[in-house]
Structure formats: structure tokens, C-alpha cells
N, CA, C and O atoms as a MOPAC input file, in Angstrom:
PM7 MOZYME 1SCF
protein

 N     43.50300 1   146.54000 1  -103.04500 1
 C     43.38900 1   145.51800 1  -102.92300 1
 C     41.82700 1   145.58700 1  -103.53800 1
 O     40.93200 1   146.42500 1  -103.42600 1
 N     41.95200 1   144.04100 1  -104.38500 1
 C     40.23300 1   143.52300 1  -104.28000 1
 C     39.81800 1   142.24600 1  -103.44400 1
 O     40.52100 1   141.50600 1  -102.75600 1
 N     38.02800 1   142.20000 1  -103.79600 1
 C     38.16900 1   140.63700 1  -102.65600 1
 C     38.90700 1   139.62700 1  -102.91300 1
 O     39.29600 1   139.51100 1  -104.07500 1
 N     39.12900 1   139.06800 1  -102.35800 1
 C     39.02200 1   137.30800 1  -102.86700 1
 C     38.19500 1   137.41000 1  -104.37400 1
 O     37.24300 1   138.14300 1  -104.64400 1
 N     38.75900 1   136.60900 1  -105.08500 1
 C     37.35600 1   135.29800 1  -105.72100 1
 C     38.24000 1   134.20500 1  -106.13000 1
 O     37.81500 1   133.43100 1  -106.98800 1
 N     39.18500 1   134.06300 1  -105.73400 1
 C     39.98700 1   131.99600 1  -105.15200 1
 C     40.19800 1   131.57100 1  -103.69300 1
 O     40.07700 1   132.32300 1  -102.72600 1
 N     40.35200 1   130.96700 1  -103.67500 1
 C     40.96300 1   130.16800 1  -102.17600 1
 C     42.05100 1   131.98800 1  -101.99000 1
 O     42.38500 1   132.81000 1  -102.84200 1
 N     42.28500 1   131.92700 1  -100.39800 1
 C     44.54400 1   132.14500 1  -100.28800 1
 C     44.83700 1   131.32400 1   -99.52900 1
 O     44.06300 1   131.23600 1   -98.57700 1
 N     45.98300 1   130.39000 1   -99.54100 1
 C     46.66700 1   130.65500 1   -98.62600 1
 C     47.75500 1   131.36800 1   -97.65600 1
 O     48.95500 1   131.46900 1   -97.40000 1
 N     46.12100 1   131.89400 1   -97.21700 1
 C     47.21600 1   132.63400 1   -95.50400 1
 C     48.06500 1   132.59900 1   -95.04900 1
 O     48.18800 1   131.49100 1   -94.52700 1
 N     48.69100 1   133.06800 1   -94.91800 1
 C     49.86800 1   132.02700 1   -93.32000 1
 C     49.70000 1   132.62700 1   -91.64300 1
 O     49.16700 1   133.61900 1   -91.14400 1
 N     50.15000 1   131.93000 1   -91.33000 1
 C     50.01300 1   131.57000 1   -89.55100 1
 C     51.37500 1   131.66700 1   -89.04600 1
 O     52.30200 1   130.89500 1   -89.29000 1
 N     51.38200 1   132.31700 1   -88.58700 1
 C     52.39000 1   131.81700 1   -86.69800 1
 C     51.32500 1   131.78000 1   -85.44400 1
 O     50.15100 1   132.12200 1   -85.30100 1
 N     52.00700 1   131.38300 1   -84.88100 1
 C     51.87700 1   131.04400 1   -83.31300 1
 C     51.15400 1   132.02900 1   -82.61100 1
 O     51.88500 1   133.01800 1   -82.55400 1
 N     50.16000 1   132.23400 1   -82.09000 1
 C     50.27900 1   134.01400 1   -81.37100 1
 C     49.66400 1   133.88800 1   -80.33700 1
 O     48.84200 1   134.64200 1   -79.81700 1
 N     50.36100 1   132.17700 1   -79.77000 1
 C     51.12400 1   132.43400 1   -78.43900 1
 C     52.65500 1   132.64400 1   -77.96800 1
 O     53.25700 1   133.39100 1   -77.19600 1
 N     52.86500 1   131.91000 1   -78.57500 1
 C     54.13700 1   132.54800 1   -77.99200 1
 C     54.62200 1   133.19500 1   -79.15800 1
 O     54.33400 1   132.76300 1   -80.27400 1
 N     55.37700 1   134.25100 1   -78.98200 1
 C     55.29200 1   135.83200 1   -80.72800 1
 C     56.72300 1   136.34400 1   -80.38600 1
 O     56.55900 1   136.57600 1   -79.18800 1
 N     57.83700 1   136.62800 1   -80.61000 1
 C     58.85200 1   136.78300 1   -80.84200 1
 C     58.59600 1   138.40200 1   -81.65900 1
 O     58.16400 1   138.62800 1   -82.78900 1
 N     59.17200 1   139.60000 1   -80.30700 1
 C     58.93900 1   140.76500 1   -81.19200 1
 C     60.29700 1   141.19500 1   -80.65100 1
 O     61.00200 1   140.59600 1   -79.83900 1
 N     60.64000 1   142.96400 1   -81.58800 1
 C     61.80800 1   142.81400 1   -82.26600 1
 C     61.86600 1   144.48400 1   -80.78800 1
 O     61.05200 1   145.40700 1   -80.77200 1
 N     62.96800 1   144.32200 1   -79.88100 1
 C     63.25700 1   144.76500 1   -78.26000 1
 C     64.05400 1   146.02700 1   -79.30700 1
 O     64.61300 1   146.05700 1   -80.40400 1
 N     63.52700 1   147.47400 1   -77.65200 1
 C     64.23800 1   148.77600 1   -78.34500 1
 C     65.73800 1   149.01100 1   -77.87000 1
 O     66.50700 1   148.42100 1   -77.11100 1
 N     65.77900 1   149.85900 1   -78.46700 1
 C     67.19700 1   150.07900 1   -77.81400 1
 C     67.71800 1   149.94600 1   -76.63100 1
 O     66.99900 1   150.69600 1   -75.97100 1
 N     68.65900 1   149.39600 1   -75.74100 1
 C     69.16300 1   149.76500 1   -74.33600 1
 C     68.48000 1   149.30000 1   -73.09800 1
 O     68.56900 1   149.66300 1   -71.92500 1
 N     67.39900 1   147.91400 1   -74.01900 1
 C     66.71100 1   147.66600 1   -73.45100 1
 C     66.84900 1   145.90100 1   -72.96400 1
 O     67.19300 1   144.97900 1   -73.70400 1
 N     66.38400 1   145.79600 1   -71.19600 1
 C     67.10800 1   144.49900 1   -70.97700 1
 C     65.62600 1   143.86600 1   -70.66800 1
 O     64.77800 1   144.29900 1   -69.88700 1
 N     65.58800 1   143.11600 1   -71.21700 1
 C     64.96200 1   142.67100 1   -70.56300 1
 C     64.80500 1   140.60000 1   -69.82400 1
 O     65.58300 1   139.70800 1   -70.16400 1
 N     63.53200 1   140.40600 1   -68.77200 1
 C     64.45900 1   139.37500 1   -67.58100 1
 C     63.23200 1   138.29400 1   -68.17700 1
 O     62.15800 1   138.48200 1   -68.75000 1
 N     63.74100 1   137.46300 1   -67.87100 1
 C     62.83000 1   135.65300 1   -67.90100 1
 C     61.81500 1   136.45600 1   -67.16300 1
 O     62.09700 1   137.07500 1   -66.13700 1
 N     60.07500 1   136.42600 1   -67.95400 1
 C     59.57500 1   136.04900 1   -66.24800 1
 C     58.84800 1   137.18000 1   -66.08600 1
 O     57.92600 1   137.28800 1   -65.27700 1
 N     59.37400 1   138.36100 1   -67.11300 1
 C     59.15800 1   139.93200 1   -66.52200 1
 C     57.84900 1   139.19400 1   -67.54600 1
 O     57.65700 1   138.14300 1   -68.15800 1
 N     56.78600 1   141.13700 1   -67.13100 1
 C     55.59800 1   141.65800 1   -67.96500 1
 C     56.55700 1   142.40600 1   -69.18800 1
 O     57.35000 1   143.33000 1   -69.00900 1
 N     56.30800 1   141.87500 1   -70.18600 1
 C     56.71700 1   142.74200 1   -71.77200 1
 C     55.95800 1   143.83600 1   -72.06700 1
 O     54.81600 1   143.37800 1   -72.09700 1
 N     55.87400 1   145.38500 1   -72.38100 1
 C     54.99900 1   145.82200 1   -73.26300 1
 C     56.03200 1   146.34300 1   -74.00300 1
 O     57.24700 1   146.15000 1   -74.06300 1
 N     54.78200 1   147.45800 1   -74.86100 1
 C     55.50200 1   147.45600 1   -76.13400 1
 C     55.09700 1   148.64100 1   -76.61300 1
 O     53.97100 1   148.84300 1   -77.06700 1
 N     56.59600 1   150.02700 1   -76.47800 1
 C     57.01000 1   151.39500 1   -76.67300 1
 C     57.25900 1   151.65400 1   -77.82400 1
 O     58.14500 1   150.91800 1   -78.25800 1
 N     56.63200 1   152.85900 1   -79.02600 1
 C     56.49700 1   152.57600 1   -80.43400 1
 C     57.09900 1   151.39700 1   -81.21400 1
 O     58.02500 1   151.63900 1   -81.98900 1
 N     56.58300 1   149.96300 1   -81.05200 1
 C     56.62400 1   148.70100 1   -81.40900 1
 C     57.61300 1   148.16000 1   -80.84000 1
 O     58.07700 1   147.05100 1   -81.10200 1
 N     57.93700 1   148.82100 1   -80.13500 1
 C     59.63500 1   147.57500 1   -79.67200 1
 C     59.05600 1   146.89700 1   -78.43300 1
 O     58.08900 1   147.46600 1   -77.92600 1
 N     59.44000 1   145.90900 1   -77.93300 1
 C     59.70200 1   145.73800 1   -76.81300 1
 C     60.08000 1   146.01400 1   -75.50000 1
 O     61.27800 1   146.19300 1   -75.71800 1
 N     60.00400 1   146.11700 1   -74.76700 1
 C     60.91200 1   146.94000 1   -73.83600 1
 C     60.10100 1   146.43200 1   -72.14300 1
 O     58.89200 1   146.29000 1   -71.95600 1
 N     60.96400 1   146.28800 1   -71.34600 1
 C     60.25800 1   145.46200 1   -69.57300 1
 C     58.95100 1   146.73000 1   -69.03500 1
 O     59.20600 1   147.86100 1   -69.45000 1
 N     57.93500 1   146.63600 1   -68.37400 1
 C     57.09700 1   146.75400 1   -68.41800 1
 C     57.05300 1   147.88000 1   -67.21700 1
 O     57.43700 1   147.77100 1   -66.05300 1
 N     56.57400 1   148.77700 1   -67.76100 1
 C     57.21500 1   149.88200 1   -66.35900 1
 C     55.87700 1   150.55800 1   -65.90200 1
 O     54.86800 1   149.87000 1   -66.05500 1
 N     55.71300 1   151.90300 1   -65.32300 1
 C     54.63000 1   152.78600 1   -65.03200 1
 C     54.69100 1   154.28700 1   -65.73600 1
 O     54.78200 1   155.41600 1   -65.25300 1
 N     54.63200 1   153.95800 1   -66.63500 1
 C     54.27100 1   155.03900 1   -68.08600 1
 C     53.41600 1   154.84500 1   -68.92100 1
 O     53.29500 1   153.67100 1   -69.27100 1
 N     52.72800 1   155.61300 1   -69.40600 1
 C     51.07500 1   155.58100 1   -69.90500 1
 C     51.61100 1   155.47900 1   -71.81200 1
 O     52.52700 1   155.71300 1   -72.60100 1
 N     50.67000 1   155.12100 1   -71.72100 1
 C     50.89600 1   155.05400 1   -73.54000 1
 C     51.48900 1   153.57000 1   -73.71200 1
 O     50.65700 1   152.99800 1   -74.41600 1
 N     52.45500 1   152.72900 1   -73.43000 1
 C     52.84700 1   151.55100 1   -73.67900 1
 C     51.61800 1   150.94100 1   -73.07500 1
 O     50.79300 1   151.21400 1   -72.20300 1
 N     52.06200 1   149.30700 1   -74.56200 1
 C     51.36400 1   148.80500 1   -74.67700 1
 C     51.07100 1   147.13200 1   -73.96600 1
 O     51.73300 1   146.24100 1   -74.49900 1
 N     50.00900 1   146.65700 1   -72.67400 1
 C     50.89200 1   145.35700 1   -72.51200 1
 C     50.94000 1   144.01300 1   -73.94600 1
 O     49.97500 1   143.61100 1   -74.59800 1
 N     52.18700 1   143.65000 1   -74.05000 1
 C     52.32100 1   142.57400 1   -74.30400 1
 C     52.08800 1   140.99400 1   -73.88600 1
 O     51.64800 1   140.21600 1   -74.73300 1
 N     52.31200 1   140.67300 1   -72.92000 1
 C     52.76100 1   139.06000 1   -71.90600 1
 C     53.69700 1   139.12700 1   -71.53500 1
 O     54.32600 1   140.17100 1   -71.35700 1
 N     54.28000 1   137.32800 1   -71.17100 1
 C     55.16200 1   137.71500 1   -70.07700 1
 C     56.58400 1   137.18800 1   -70.92700 1
 O     56.54200 1   136.10900 1   -71.51800 1
 N     57.77000 1   137.98300 1   -70.94000 1
 C     58.89200 1   137.55700 1   -71.59600 1
 C     58.91000 1   136.07100 1   -71.54800 1
 O     57.75000 1   135.69900 1   -71.36800 1
 N     59.93200 1   134.80100 1   -71.65200 1
 C     59.71300 1   133.48900 1   -72.30900 1
 C     61.24000 1   133.64300 1   -72.03100 1
 O     61.59400 1   132.79700 1   -71.21000 1
 N     62.21300 1   134.41000 1   -72.42700 1
 C     64.59400 1   134.78700 1   -71.97100 1
 C     64.28600 1   135.42700 1   -72.09500 1
 O     63.24100 1   135.95000 1   -72.48200 1
 N     66.34900 1   135.86400 1   -71.35900 1
 C     66.32900 1   136.93700 1   -70.56300 1
 C     67.25100 1   137.24700 1   -72.38700 1
 O     67.84700 1   136.52100 1   -73.18200 1
 N     66.85900 1   138.82200 1   -72.32100 1
 C     67.77000 1   139.44600 1   -73.88900 1
 C     67.92500 1   140.31600 1   -72.58500 1
 O     67.37600 1   140.61200 1   -71.52400 1
 N     69.78400 1   140.66900 1   -73.89400 1
 C     70.05200 1   142.46200 1   -73.73500 1
 C     70.06200 1   143.23900 1   -74.79300 1
 O     70.46700 1   142.78900 1   -75.86400 1
 N     69.69600 1   144.30900 1   -74.69700 1
 C     70.33600 1   144.87000 1   -75.63300 1
 C     70.53900 1   146.21400 1   -75.56200 1
 O     70.24800 1   147.04900 1   -76.41800 1
 N     71.15700 1   146.41800 1   -74.28000 1
 C     71.85700 1   148.01500 1   -73.98500 1
 C     72.43500 1   147.83400 1   -75.11200 1
 O     71.66600 1   147.95800 1   -76.06500 1
 N     74.03300 1   147.46300 1   -75.49800 1
 C     74.23000 1   147.86500 1   -76.48700 1
 C     74.02300 1   147.94400 1   -78.11600 1
 O     74.82100 1   147.99500 1   -79.05300 1
 N     72.27800 1   147.92700 1   -78.01000 1
 C     71.98100 1   147.73500 1   -79.98500 1
 C     71.20600 1   149.28900 1   -80.11000 1
 O     71.39400 1   150.26700 1   -79.38600 1
 N     70.44900 1   149.17800 1   -81.06600 1
 C     69.51500 1   149.08500 1   -81.46400 1
 C     68.36000 1   148.98400 1   -82.12100 1
 O     68.15700 1   148.29100 1   -83.11800 1
 N     67.56500 1   149.70600 1   -81.53900 1
 C     65.73800 1   149.76600 1   -82.17200 1
 C     65.97100 1   148.36500 1   -82.71700 1
 O     66.80200 1   148.57800 1   -83.59900 1
 N     65.68700 1   146.83700 1   -82.71100 1
 C     65.49400 1   145.65600 1   -83.71200 1
 C     66.39300 1   144.87500 1   -83.58300 1
 O     66.19300 1   143.67500 1   -83.77300 1
 N     67.63800 1   145.37000 1   -83.21900 1
 C     68.83100 1   144.28000 1   -82.93900 1
 C     68.18900 1   143.39400 1   -82.44500 1
 O     67.89300 1   142.67500 1   -83.39900 1
 N     67.64300 1   142.83900 1   -81.27000 1
 C     67.51400 1   141.15000 1   -81.20600 1
 C     66.13600 1   141.43400 1   -80.74300 1
 O     65.56000 1   142.46400 1   -80.39300 1
 N     65.79900 1   140.22000 1   -80.85100 1
 C     63.52300 1   139.79400 1   -80.33400 1
 C     64.16600 1   139.44200 1   -79.66100 1
 O     65.38000 1   139.26500 1   -79.75200 1
 N     62.96700 1   139.13800 1   -78.23900 1
 C     62.17900 1   138.29400 1   -77.46100 1
 C     61.24600 1   137.60800 1   -77.48000 1
 O     60.22500 1   138.29400 1   -77.53100 1
 N     60.98300 1   136.17900 1   -77.45800 1
 C     59.76900 1   135.66700 1   -76.85800 1
 C     59.48600 1   136.00700 1   -76.21100 1
 O     60.06200 1   136.47500 1   -75.22800 1
 N     57.59700 1   135.85900 1   -76.69000 1
 C     56.75800 1   136.56600 1   -75.16100 1
 C     55.63800 1   135.45900 1   -75.62600 1
 O     55.36300 1   135.32500 1   -76.81900 1
 N     55.11100 1   134.79800 1   -74.76100 1
 C     54.29300 1   134.31100 1   -74.77600 1
 C     52.44900 1   135.62700 1   -73.76500 1
 O     52.01300 1   136.40900 1   -72.92100 1
 N     52.27100 1   134.64200 1   -75.09300 1
 C     50.58200 1   136.11200 1   -75.01400 1
 C     49.09400 1   134.99200 1   -74.71400 1
 O     49.03400 1   133.89600 1   -75.27000 1
 N     48.03000 1   135.47200 1   -73.80600 1
 C     46.68700 1   135.21700 1   -73.96900 1
 C     47.22400 1   134.19700 1   -73.56600 1
 O     47.52600 1   133.34400 1   -74.40100 1
 N     47.66900 1   133.84700 1   -71.35900 1
 C     47.72400 1   133.53900 1   -71.02900 1
 C     47.33900 1   134.08200 1   -69.29600 1
 O     48.14600 1   134.79400 1   -68.69900 1
 N     46.02400 1   133.63500 1   -68.64000 1
 C     47.05200 1   133.66000 1   -67.30300 1
 C     48.00200 1   134.21600 1   -66.34200 1
 O     47.83700 1   133.22000 1   -65.63700 1
 N     49.30100 1   135.27000 1   -65.31300 1
 C     49.96800 1   134.99200 1   -65.04800 1
 C     49.45700 1   135.90100 1   -64.22300 1
 O     48.58900 1   136.76300 1   -64.36300 1
 N     50.25900 1   135.50800 1   -63.18100 1
 C     50.43300 1   135.59200 1   -61.83900 1
 C     51.84900 1   136.51900 1   -61.84700 1
 O     52.89500 1   136.23700 1   -62.43200 1
 N     51.58000 1   137.64000 1   -61.06800 1
 C     52.30800 1   138.96500 1   -60.88100 1
 C     52.26000 1   139.14800 1   -59.55400 1
 O     51.36700 1   138.67400 1   -58.85300 1
 N     53.30100 1   139.91000 1   -59.08300 1
 C     53.20700 1   140.94500 1   -57.99100 1
 C     52.49900 1   142.00600 1   -57.33600 1
 O     52.64200 1   143.16400 1   -57.72900 1
 N     51.74700 1   141.71900 1   -56.37200 1
 C     51.16900 1   143.11100 1   -55.95900 1
 C     52.00200 1   144.14600 1   -55.27200 1
 O     53.00700 1   144.08600 1   -54.56300 1
 N     51.58300 1   144.68400 1   -55.52000 1
 C     52.04200 1   146.80300 1   -55.48200 1
 C     51.04700 1   146.80300 1   -54.47700 1
 O     49.85300 1   146.51000 1   -54.54700 1
 N     51.74700 1   147.18300 1   -53.52800 1
 C     51.93200 1   147.24400 1   -52.18100 1
 C     51.05900 1   148.33100 1   -52.12400 1
 O     50.61400 1   148.91700 1   -53.11100 1
 N     50.71100 1   148.70800 1   -50.44400 1
 C     49.91100 1   149.63100 1   -49.88200 1
 C     48.64800 1   150.59900 1   -50.50400 1
 O     47.42000 1   150.68500 1   -50.48200 1
 N     48.95200 1   150.76600 1   -50.64700 1
 C     46.80100 1   151.94800 1   -51.35700 1
 C     46.82100 1   151.72800 1   -52.96100 1
 O     45.68900 1   152.07800 1   -53.29700 1
 N     47.46100 1   151.36300 1   -54.03000 1
 C     48.14900 1   150.59300 1   -55.20000 1
 C     47.73700 1   148.88500 1   -54.99500 1
 O     48.12500 1   148.15200 1   -55.90500 1
 N     47.26400 1   148.48200 1   -54.28300 1
 C     47.27800 1   146.15800 1   -53.50700 1
 C     46.24900 1   146.74100 1   -53.82500 1
 O     45.51300 1   147.52800 1   -53.22900 1
 N     46.24400 1   146.13700 1   -55.18300 1
 C     44.82600 1   144.88500 1   -55.61700 1
 C     44.21700 1   143.99900 1   -54.20400 1
 O     44.93300 1   143.56500 1   -53.30100 1
 N     42.40500 1   143.84200 1   -54.30600 1
 C     42.07500 1   143.21000 1   -53.41800 1
 C     40.84800 1   142.24900 1   -54.43800 1
 O     40.51900 1   142.07400 1   -55.61100 1
 N     40.52200 1   141.84900 1   -53.12800 1
 C     39.76800 1   140.63700 1   -53.74200 1
 C     38.28300 1   141.47100 1   -54.11700 1
 O     37.36300 1   141.12100 1   -54.85500 1
 N     38.39600 1   142.26700 1   -53.58600 1
 C     37.00200 1   143.23600 1   -54.50100 1
 C     37.17800 1   143.57600 1   -55.79700 1
 O     36.14200 1   143.61500 1   -56.46200 1
 N     38.57200 1   143.93200 1   -56.55500 1
 C     38.55700 1   144.44600 1   -58.02600 1
 C     39.28300 1   143.17200 1   -58.83900 1
 O     39.98700 1   143.31100 1   -59.83900 1
 N     39.04000 1   142.22600 1   -58.35500 1
 C     38.24300 1   141.10100 1   -59.07600 1
 C     37.44900 1   141.63500 1   -60.51500 1
 O     36.60100 1   142.50900 1   -60.69300 1
 N     37.89000 1   141.02800 1   -61.10900 1
 C     36.49900 1   141.34500 1   -62.43100 1
 C     37.38700 1   143.08100 1   -63.08600 1
 O     37.44600 1   143.27300 1   -64.30100 1
 N     37.88400 1   143.97100 1   -62.24400 1
 C     38.80300 1   145.16600 1   -62.94200 1
 C     39.42300 1   144.71300 1   -63.13700 1
 O     39.85500 1   143.58900 1   -62.88400 1
 N     39.88700 1   146.25300 1   -64.18600 1
 C     40.76400 1   146.29500 1   -65.36100 1
 C     42.85400 1   146.23200 1   -64.44900 1
 O     43.03500 1   146.94200 1   -63.46000 1
 N     43.81300 1   145.53300 1   -64.88500 1
 C     44.41500 1   145.47200 1   -63.99800 1
 C     45.31700 1   147.01000 1   -64.78200 1
 O     44.79100 1   147.66200 1   -65.68300 1
 N     46.71700 1   147.33900 1   -64.19500 1
 C     48.11700 1   148.35800 1   -64.76500 1
 C     48.91000 1   147.60900 1   -63.97800 1
 O     48.94000 1   146.90800 1   -62.96700 1
 N     49.69000 1   148.15700 1   -65.08100 1
 C     51.44800 1   147.41400 1   -64.46000 1
 C     52.53200 1   149.28900 1   -63.84200 1
 O     52.78900 1   150.44000 1   -64.19500 1
 N     52.79700 1   147.98700 1   -62.44900 1
 C     53.51300 1   148.82300 1   -61.76100 1
 C     55.01800 1   148.70600 1   -62.37900 1
 O     55.70100 1   149.71100 1   -62.57500 1
 N     55.35100 1   147.73600 1   -62.59000 1
 C     56.62700 1   147.59400 1   -63.11700 1
 C     56.98400 1   146.40100 1   -63.91800 1
 O     56.00100 1   145.68500 1   -64.11300 1
 N     57.95800 1   146.01500 1   -64.38300 1
 C     58.16200 1   144.52900 1   -64.84300 1
 C     57.65900 1   143.66600 1   -63.64600 1
 O     57.09700 1   142.81200 1   -64.33200 1
 N     57.51600 1   143.39200 1   -62.78800 1
 C     56.96600 1   142.44200 1   -62.38400 1
 C     55.67700 1   142.72800 1   -61.66600 1
 O     54.97300 1   141.71900 1   -61.65400 1
 N     54.91300 1   144.15700 1   -60.82900 1
 C     54.08200 1   144.22800 1   -59.98600 1
 C     53.11300 1   144.97600 1   -60.85700 1
 O     53.21900 1   145.99800 1   -61.53500 1
 N     51.76200 1   143.81700 1   -60.52600 1
 C     50.62100 1   144.54700 1   -61.39700 1
 C     49.76400 1   145.81300 1   -59.99000 1
 O     50.08300 1   145.87500 1   -58.80300 1
 N     49.11900 1   146.30300 1   -60.41700 1
 C     47.89900 1   147.39100 1   -59.55200 1
 C     46.73400 1   147.74400 1   -59.68400 1
 O     46.87400 1   148.38700 1   -60.72400 1
 N     45.22500 1   147.86500 1   -59.33900 1
 C     44.12300 1   147.88400 1   -59.57000 1
 C     43.95600 1   149.39700 1   -59.68300 1
 O     42.97700 1   149.91900 1   -60.21400 1
 N     44.81900 1   149.95900 1   -59.23100 1
 C     45.26400 1   151.91500 1   -59.66100 1
 C     45.68800 1   152.50700 1   -60.66000 1
 O     46.80300 1   152.23100 1   -61.10100 1
 N     44.75700 1   153.62100 1   -61.34500 1
 C     45.63300 1   153.97000 1   -62.35400 1
 C     46.29800 1   155.59300 1   -62.61500 1
 O     46.09200 1   156.76100 1   -62.94400 1
 N     46.89300 1   154.94800 1   -62.33500 1
 C     48.26700 1   155.97100 1   -61.52200 1
 C     48.76400 1   156.51400 1   -61.99500 1
 O     49.27900 1   157.41000 1   -61.32600 1
 N     49.10300 1   156.51600 1   -63.60700 1
 C     49.92500 1   156.71700 1   -64.71200 1
 C     50.34500 1   155.73500 1   -65.15200 1
 O     51.04200 1   155.69400 1   -66.16600 1
 N     49.90700 1   154.48200 1   -64.29000 1
 C     50.35700 1   153.22400 1   -65.07000 1
 C     49.79800 1   153.16200 1   -66.44700 1
 O     48.82100 1   153.78000 1   -66.87100 1
 N     50.49200 1   152.40100 1   -67.02200 1
 C     50.59900 1   151.36400 1   -68.17300 1
 C     48.92600 1   149.95100 1   -68.35000 1
 O     49.06700 1   148.79500 1   -67.95200 1
 N     47.83700 1   150.35500 1   -68.86200 1
 C     46.50600 1   149.90400 1   -68.55000 1
 C     47.04700 1   148.32500 1   -69.40000 1
 O     47.60200 1   148.31300 1   -70.49900 1
 N     46.81000 1   147.43400 1   -68.80200 1
 C     47.53900 1   146.20900 1   -69.21300 1
 C     45.96000 1   145.23400 1   -70.41100 1
 O     45.54700 1   144.07500 1   -70.38100 1
 N     45.62600 1   146.22400 1   -71.11600 1
 C     45.14700 1   146.16300 1   -72.50400 1
 C     43.95000 1   145.28400 1   -72.71900 1
 O     43.81400 1   144.53400 1   -73.68600 1
 N     42.84900 1   145.48500 1   -71.45500 1
 C     42.39200 1   144.37800 1   -71.75800 1
 C     41.35800 1   143.42000 1   -70.85000 1
 O     40.15800 1   143.15500 1   -70.76700 1
 N     43.18900 1   142.93700 1   -69.95900 1
 C     43.42100 1   142.41600 1   -69.10500 1
 C     42.77000 1   142.42100 1   -67.91900 1
 O     43.25700 1   143.35500 1   -67.28000 1
 N     42.02400 1   141.94300 1   -67.34700 1
 C     41.58100 1   141.99800 1   -65.99500 1
 C     41.98100 1   141.19900 1   -65.14700 1
 O     42.58200 1   140.14000 1   -65.32700 1
 N     41.50300 1   141.92000 1   -63.73600 1
 C     42.35100 1   140.56600 1   -62.28200 1
 C     41.62000 1   140.02200 1   -62.52100 1
 O     40.59700 1   140.46000 1   -63.04800 1
 N     41.95900 1   138.08100 1   -62.05600 1
 C     41.13200 1   136.84000 1   -62.72600 1
 C     41.02800 1   137.03900 1   -60.57800 1
 O     40.04900 1   137.60300 1   -60.08700 1
 N     42.15300 1   136.48700 1   -59.68700 1
 C     41.94800 1   135.98400 1   -58.59900 1
 C     43.56100 1   137.31700 1   -57.68000 1
 O     44.48200 1   137.99300 1   -58.13800 1
 N     43.10000 1   137.06200 1   -56.50400 1
 C     44.14900 1   137.72600 1   -55.72200 1
 C     44.63100 1   137.01100 1   -55.03700 1
 O     43.95300 1   136.01800 1   -55.30400 1
 N     45.72300 1   136.50200 1   -53.87000 1
 C     45.91300 1   135.96300 1   -52.64500 1
 C     47.39100 1   136.49600 1   -52.05700 1
 O     48.20500 1   137.31300 1   -52.48800 1
 N     47.36800 1   136.02900 1   -51.40600 1
 C     48.46000 1   136.61100 1   -50.65900 1
 C     50.50500 1   136.39400 1   -50.64500 1
 O     51.39600 1   136.47700 1   -49.80000 1
 N     50.38400 1   136.04000 1   -52.38300 1
 C     51.34500 1   136.19500 1   -52.77700 1
 C     51.65200 1   136.54400 1   -54.29400 1
 O     52.76500 1   136.57800 1   -54.81900 1
 N     50.43300 1   136.79300 1   -54.87700 1
 C     50.11700 1   137.28000 1   -55.94900 1
 C     48.53400 1   137.85600 1   -56.37000 1
 O     47.53000 1   137.99000 1   -55.67100 1
 N     48.81300 1   138.16400 1   -58.01500 1
 C     48.23300 1   139.18100 1   -58.53400 1
 C     47.34800 1   137.93500 1   -59.25000 1
 O     48.01000 1   137.01700 1   -58.76400 1
 N     46.23200 1   137.18700 1   -60.13200 1
 C     46.75900 1   136.29600 1   -61.61600 1
 C     45.66500 1   137.62300 1   -62.13200 1
 O     44.89800 1   138.37500 1   -61.53000 1
 N     46.22100 1   137.36500 1   -64.11700 1
 C     46.02300 1   138.11500 1   -64.60600 1
 C     45.79900 1   137.64100 1   -65.84700 1
 O     46.42100 1   136.76500 1   -66.44800 1
 N     44.58000 1   138.47400 1   -66.29900 1
 C     44.64300 1   137.32200 1   -67.35600 1
 C     43.37900 1   137.89300 1   -68.25100 1
 O     43.01500 1   137.29000 1   -69.26100 1

């Protein structure tokens, strides 16, 4: 590829609401944490190597399908309030500004216990019924 020598009509899509192909055998619930596993969307889980994508905007069931048979709309670039992991894994006020980690498809923690890091997302606030992550 050579550098431009004239104007270019560069295609654009909204990066806030984006469709991702869903992994085989995955069922994603609306409002859940969505991660990328080898380029395919699936529910958030406590596993290394998964990449945080955002919040599912719809329910998608690909349990009988192959990789990419269906897509899910995912909202990105916003702060979301997730459930707080309990016990020793619970995020606290002192964790504001620190990295957030995925515990499951609706829960976050401040502790890297083999959990998936939320790709640069940080804990913004902690209250009695959840953790704001952005």
C-alpha cells in the first residue's frame, strides 16, 4: 500500500454500538458482560486471554450454531454498573482508579485471580449495590 496522494472516502461505523460475531455454543443475555474469545463474542467469564468488549444490548442464542452464525449488538465506550464480587474479591472505595477484572457475565472484581482484565477499564465508583466500571 502506498501513502495517499488524494482525499479518501474512508468508511465509518458507530463504534459505540457494534455488532460482533458470536462464538459457537454461546448464549449471551441482554445486559451481560461480553468478551472476545479468539475474535468471537461470548459471555464474560473468569478466564485468562478473554478480551472485554462491553455490554450486550440483546439476547442471542448460538448454542446450536457454529462460530459466527449469529451476531450480537454490544455497547462500548460507556460506564456500566456491574455486580460486585463478594468476600475477598469485592471491590471497595479504595479500588477506585484501579483495573477491573471480569468474574462472570455480570460481576466484576478488583483482584486478578485468573480473571479477565477489562482491557484498560477502571473502577470509577463502588456503592452498596454494584461497581461502576468505565
